[in-house]
CSV table of C-alpha atoms in Angstrom, one decimal:
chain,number,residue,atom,x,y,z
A,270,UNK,CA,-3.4,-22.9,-12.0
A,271,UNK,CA,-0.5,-22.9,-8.7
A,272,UNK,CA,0.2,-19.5,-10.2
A,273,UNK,CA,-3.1,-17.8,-10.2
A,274,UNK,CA,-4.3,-19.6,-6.7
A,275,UNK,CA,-0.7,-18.1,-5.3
A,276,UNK,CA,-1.2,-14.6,-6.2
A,277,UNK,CA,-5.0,-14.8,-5.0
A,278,UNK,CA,-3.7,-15.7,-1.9
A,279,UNK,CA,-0.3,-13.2,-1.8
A,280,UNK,CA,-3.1,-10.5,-3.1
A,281,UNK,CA,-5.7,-11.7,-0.1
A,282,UNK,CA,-2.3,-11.4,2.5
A,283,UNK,CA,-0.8,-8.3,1.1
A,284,UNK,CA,-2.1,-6.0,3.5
A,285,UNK,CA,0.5,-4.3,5.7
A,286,UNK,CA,0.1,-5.4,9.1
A,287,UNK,CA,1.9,-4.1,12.2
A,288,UNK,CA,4.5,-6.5,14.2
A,289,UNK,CA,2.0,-6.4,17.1
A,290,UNK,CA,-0.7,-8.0,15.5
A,291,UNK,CA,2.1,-10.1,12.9
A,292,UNK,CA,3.0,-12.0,16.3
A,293,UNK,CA,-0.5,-13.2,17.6
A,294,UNK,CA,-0.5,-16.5,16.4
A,295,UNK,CA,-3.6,-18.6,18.3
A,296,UNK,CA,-4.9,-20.5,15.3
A,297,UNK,CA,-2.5,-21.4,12.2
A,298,UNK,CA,-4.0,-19.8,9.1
A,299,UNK,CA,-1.6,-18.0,6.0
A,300,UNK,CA,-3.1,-15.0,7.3
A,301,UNK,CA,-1.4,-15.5,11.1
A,302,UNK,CA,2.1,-16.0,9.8
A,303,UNK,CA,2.3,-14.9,6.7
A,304,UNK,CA,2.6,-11.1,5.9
A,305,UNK,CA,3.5,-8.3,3.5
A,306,UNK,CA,7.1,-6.8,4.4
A,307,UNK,CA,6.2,-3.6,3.0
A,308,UNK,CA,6.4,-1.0,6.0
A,309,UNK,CA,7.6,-4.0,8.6
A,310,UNK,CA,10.6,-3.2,10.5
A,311,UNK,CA,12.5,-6.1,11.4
A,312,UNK,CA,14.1,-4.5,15.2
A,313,UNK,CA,9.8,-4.6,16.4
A,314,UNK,CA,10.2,-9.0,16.1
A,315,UNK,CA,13.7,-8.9,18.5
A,316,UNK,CA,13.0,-11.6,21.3
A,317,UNK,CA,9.6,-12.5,20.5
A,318,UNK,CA,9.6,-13.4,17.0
A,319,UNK,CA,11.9,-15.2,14.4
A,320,UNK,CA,11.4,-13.5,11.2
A,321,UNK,CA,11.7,-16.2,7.7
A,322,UNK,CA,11.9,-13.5,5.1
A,323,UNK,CA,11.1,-14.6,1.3
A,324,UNK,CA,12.0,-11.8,-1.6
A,325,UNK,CA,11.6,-12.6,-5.2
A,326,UNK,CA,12.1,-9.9,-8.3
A,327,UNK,CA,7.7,-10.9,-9.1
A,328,UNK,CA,5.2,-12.4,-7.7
A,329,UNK,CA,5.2,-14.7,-10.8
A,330,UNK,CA,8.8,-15.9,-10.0
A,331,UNK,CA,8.8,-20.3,-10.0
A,332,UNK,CA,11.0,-19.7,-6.9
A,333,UNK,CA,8.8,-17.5,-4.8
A,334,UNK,CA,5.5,-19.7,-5.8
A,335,UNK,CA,7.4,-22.9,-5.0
A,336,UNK,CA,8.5,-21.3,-1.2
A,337,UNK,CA,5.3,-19.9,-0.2
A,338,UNK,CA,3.7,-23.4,-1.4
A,339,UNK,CA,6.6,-25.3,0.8
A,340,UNK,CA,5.9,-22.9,3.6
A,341,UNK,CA,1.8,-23.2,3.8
A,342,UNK,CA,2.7,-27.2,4.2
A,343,UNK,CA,4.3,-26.7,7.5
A,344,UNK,CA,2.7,-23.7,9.0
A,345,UNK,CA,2.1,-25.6,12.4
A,346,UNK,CA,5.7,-26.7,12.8
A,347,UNK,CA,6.6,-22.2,11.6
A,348,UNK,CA,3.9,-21.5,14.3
A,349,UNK,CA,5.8,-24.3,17.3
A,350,UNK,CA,9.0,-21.9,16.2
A,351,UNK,CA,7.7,-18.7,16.4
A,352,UNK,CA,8.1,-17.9,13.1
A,353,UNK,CA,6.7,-15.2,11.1
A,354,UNK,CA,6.8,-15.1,7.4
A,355,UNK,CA,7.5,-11.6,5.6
A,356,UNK,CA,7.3,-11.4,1.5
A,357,UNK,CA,8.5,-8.9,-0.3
A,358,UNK,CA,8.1,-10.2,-4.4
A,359,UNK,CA,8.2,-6.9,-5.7
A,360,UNK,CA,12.1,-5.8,-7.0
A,361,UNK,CA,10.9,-2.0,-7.2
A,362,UNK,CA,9.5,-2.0,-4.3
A,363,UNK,CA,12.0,-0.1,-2.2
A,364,UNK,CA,10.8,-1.6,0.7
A,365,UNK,CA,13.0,-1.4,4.5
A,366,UNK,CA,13.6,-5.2,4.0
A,367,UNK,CA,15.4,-4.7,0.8
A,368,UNK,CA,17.3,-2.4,2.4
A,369,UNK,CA,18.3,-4.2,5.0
A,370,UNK,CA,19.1,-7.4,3.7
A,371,UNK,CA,20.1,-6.5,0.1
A,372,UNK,CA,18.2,-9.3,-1.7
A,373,UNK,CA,19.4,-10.6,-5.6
A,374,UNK,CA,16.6,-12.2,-6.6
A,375,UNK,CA,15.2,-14.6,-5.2
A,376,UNK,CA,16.2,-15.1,-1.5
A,377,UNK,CA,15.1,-16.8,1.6
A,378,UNK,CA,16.7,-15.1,5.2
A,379,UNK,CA,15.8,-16.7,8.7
A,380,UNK,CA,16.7,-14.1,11.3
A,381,UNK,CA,17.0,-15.6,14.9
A,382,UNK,CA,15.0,-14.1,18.1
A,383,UNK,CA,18.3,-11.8,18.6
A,384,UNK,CA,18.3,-10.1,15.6
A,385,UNK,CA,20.9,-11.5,13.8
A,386,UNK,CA,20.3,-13.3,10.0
A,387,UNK,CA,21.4,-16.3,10.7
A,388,UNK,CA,20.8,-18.0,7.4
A,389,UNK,CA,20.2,-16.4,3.7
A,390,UNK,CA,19.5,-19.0,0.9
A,391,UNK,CA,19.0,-18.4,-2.8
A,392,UNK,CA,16.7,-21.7,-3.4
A,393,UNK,CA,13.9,-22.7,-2.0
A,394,UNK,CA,14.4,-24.4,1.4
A,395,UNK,CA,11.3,-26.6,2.2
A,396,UNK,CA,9.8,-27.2,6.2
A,397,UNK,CA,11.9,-29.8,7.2
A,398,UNK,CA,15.4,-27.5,6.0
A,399,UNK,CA,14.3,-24.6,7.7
A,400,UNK,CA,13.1,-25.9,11.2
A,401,UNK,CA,15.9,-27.9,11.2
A,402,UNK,CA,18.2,-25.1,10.8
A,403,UNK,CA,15.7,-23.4,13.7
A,404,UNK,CA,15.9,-26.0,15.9
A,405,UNK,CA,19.8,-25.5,16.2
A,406,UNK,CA,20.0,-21.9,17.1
A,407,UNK,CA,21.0,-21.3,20.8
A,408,UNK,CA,17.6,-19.2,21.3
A,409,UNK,CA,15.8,-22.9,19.8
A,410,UNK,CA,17.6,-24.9,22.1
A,411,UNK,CA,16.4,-23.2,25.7
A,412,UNK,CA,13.1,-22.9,24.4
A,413,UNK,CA,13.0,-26.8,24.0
A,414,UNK,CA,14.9,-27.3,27.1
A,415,UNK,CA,12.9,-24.7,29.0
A,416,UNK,CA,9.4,-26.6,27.8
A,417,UNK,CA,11.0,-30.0,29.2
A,418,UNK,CA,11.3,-28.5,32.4
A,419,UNK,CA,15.3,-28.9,32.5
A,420,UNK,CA,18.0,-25.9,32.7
């Protein structure tokens, strides 16, 4: 049943979206934060976005379900962080993600507001993990400090 309402929804978010209208985020809804990574290039997210990108071999893989379930649990606390989600669960699919960040498998990559991967994981990471690990990035910490007013 979690398998077939996951690839309704990856089916229903699979379009290919441009990184202009992947970082308008007003309301949180999968559709917001959540897109295809099939013609994204990563360099159009520098400084604006944080891109948390999820590759799998299938759709079907336990891994990839499991993560995208973990990530639509928290997609306000992805949304405070100015995250956006990019899947790529297709092994064949040659896409400019893969070649970028040579996935095995299953594989989860935060890459900061600078560019930079700054964490790649072959598990599931859930919420908590990953906006923890956001939250101590040099780019996280102004952005807190800069919403409290300090320097």
């Amino acid at each position: 049943m979690l398998r077939a309402i996951t690839t309704s929804f990856l089916m229903l978010t699979a379009g290919s979206l441009s990184a202009e209208e992947a970082t308008e985020t007003s309301k949180t809804t999968p559709s917001e934060i959540i897109f295809s990574g099939d013609g994204v290039d990563l360099s159009e997210f520098v400084w604006k976005n944080r891109p948390l990108v999820v590759f799998a071999d299938s759709p079907e893989d336990p891994r990839f379900i499991q993560q995208m379930a973990f990530l639509n649990q928290g997609l306000d606390e992805l949304r405070e962080r100015d995250v956006i989600v990019l899947t790529d669960p297709n092994k064949g699919s040659g896409s400019a993600l893969r070649e970028q960040l040579h996935p095995r498998g299953f594989m989860l990559a935060l890459i900061g507001k600078d560019g930079r991967i700054f964490l790649r994981k072959p598990l599931p990471w859930d919420v908590r993990e990953i906006t923890r690990a956001i939250d101590k990035l040099p780019t996280r910490q102004q952005e807190i400090r800069d919403r409290r007013g300090g320097s």
